[in-house]
């Protein structure tokens, strides 16, 4: 079985488990239990593999908790960031799941113990609250303990039956891909309430490649609106053969999604000391300022949300917003995220940000911010994508690429919204690898291609009221059928003659009948 077939079979089994056990529980809510069980199994097997260290004579799953010395526990926490006793391992809990009358409370105690094992260590903030959304006592599982345990057992046994193969060979990739598969499927079926937290992998791949273009070494990668971590993980996949020196950084305002992002890091084998995901409002309470600058920034911030803006007069003096001399409108925080990213960007790096198209042509404060960006030559490229690429919205978004090391006083515009730049799959459009490669070729070459790409002098953009809309500079291809008027008139004249003859013939037939 090929890796593609293996992954497809695994994904089908996982989705079947999710559908079978969720019952009357809303799918978007119930994802916490399926994802939580998948995560619980992963860290149990990951931890077991670490303890055994490839020694076939050691079977950590069969050991007694009492043989674990304080030294073993401390060393493990310093390395892995957490500790799991043999009795707390997924495999041992799953064995008796169907007959354990205290399953829900036992699981809660285990999750609390895993989190508390990191207290006082450098991994505390990365482990703290990881299982918060896997609430085994929740009424969403049922109104009685028996109902709760039945559902929990079904989830555990279902996840237990999944075949991830040999840990050293493929388990990490399969676990991580299965996890992202579940998140994306729940997002697709949840509409805006779920889809706003997830950037499809094909779009993430493009954004990651734009941000890291021609960089063989980056200090660290940052997402100011991290969501479930999909953009950061695409950065990891893109840089597998390169070097990310200090790891992955992100901030997320939604508590549930913040937990998903941290789980996702672990599931893709990023150790706690190689990522720093924090909880909070990036615009009002940025927490990673001491970690800047970043060589690569990737982001898909929420479109046109409200923020405090001018209601907080101190923000105009904030280092992130002060250089532009104006704050983003209170009802449209888009440019606040853009300016935040620019402020955190290193002198050699790039930021690739998904943006709502309206910010590129509207007037007022947004026009003044565009003026600041263009006059200082920070805008490298604006890319118009096809519609219906994201879950929960059909709008055709743009990608804004920012750079502080441009040599030419020009801005590139790419129209990647045409049929040559997407493939329709079920209800959504997708970017294939070939589409992404084509966009990257255009981005890299900076050459003008009729109806597709144009590089415009910034003085010309200034004369156009700092409009950064792609359609203002890339002429759309006229797909209307070309009509030869002379030939058309000849055809009409011939048709008229035929009609006149037909009428004459009909009149003659009628006269003959009347005689």
Tab-separated table of N, CA and C in Angstrom, residues 15 109 116 181 298 316 337 351 408 512:
chain	number	residue	atom	x	y	z
A	15	UNK	N	-12.550	9.644	10.210
A	15	UNK	CA	-13.810	10.362	10.002
A	15	UNK	C	-15.002	9.477	10.347
A	109	UNK	N	-8.362	12.789	35.849
A	109	UNK	CA	-7.229	12.753	36.775
A	109	UNK	C	-5.907	12.578	36.024
A	116	UNK	N	0.089	18.874	35.267
A	116	UNK	CA	0.752	19.316	36.509
A	116	UNK	C	2.195	18.824	36.599
A	181	UNK	N	-6.283	16.660	9.163
A	181	UNK	CA	-7.425	16.192	8.370
A	181	UNK	C	-8.727	16.368	9.145
A	298	UNK	N	3.905	34.614	8.757
A	298	UNK	CA	2.782	34.096	7.966
A	298	UNK	C	1.505	34.346	8.763
A	316	UNK	N	-1.853	55.275	19.310
A	316	UNK	CA	-1.198	56.034	18.243
A	316	UNK	C	0.291	56.216	18.536
A	337	UNK	N	-3.385	44.541	11.897
A	337	UNK	CA	-2.609	43.302	11.829
A	337	UNK	C	-1.423	43.452	10.884
A	351	UNK	N	6.922	38.985	5.136
A	351	UNK	CA	5.639	38.648	5.753
A	351	UNK	C	4.643	38.402	4.622
A	408	UNK	N	14.235	47.650	-5.745
A	408	UNK	CA	13.543	48.465	-6.738
A	408	UNK	C	12.364	49.192	-6.109
A	512	UNK	N	-52.943	29.105	-53.872
A	512	UNK	CA	-53.292	27.867	-54.562
A	512	UNK	C	-54.400	27.127	-53.832
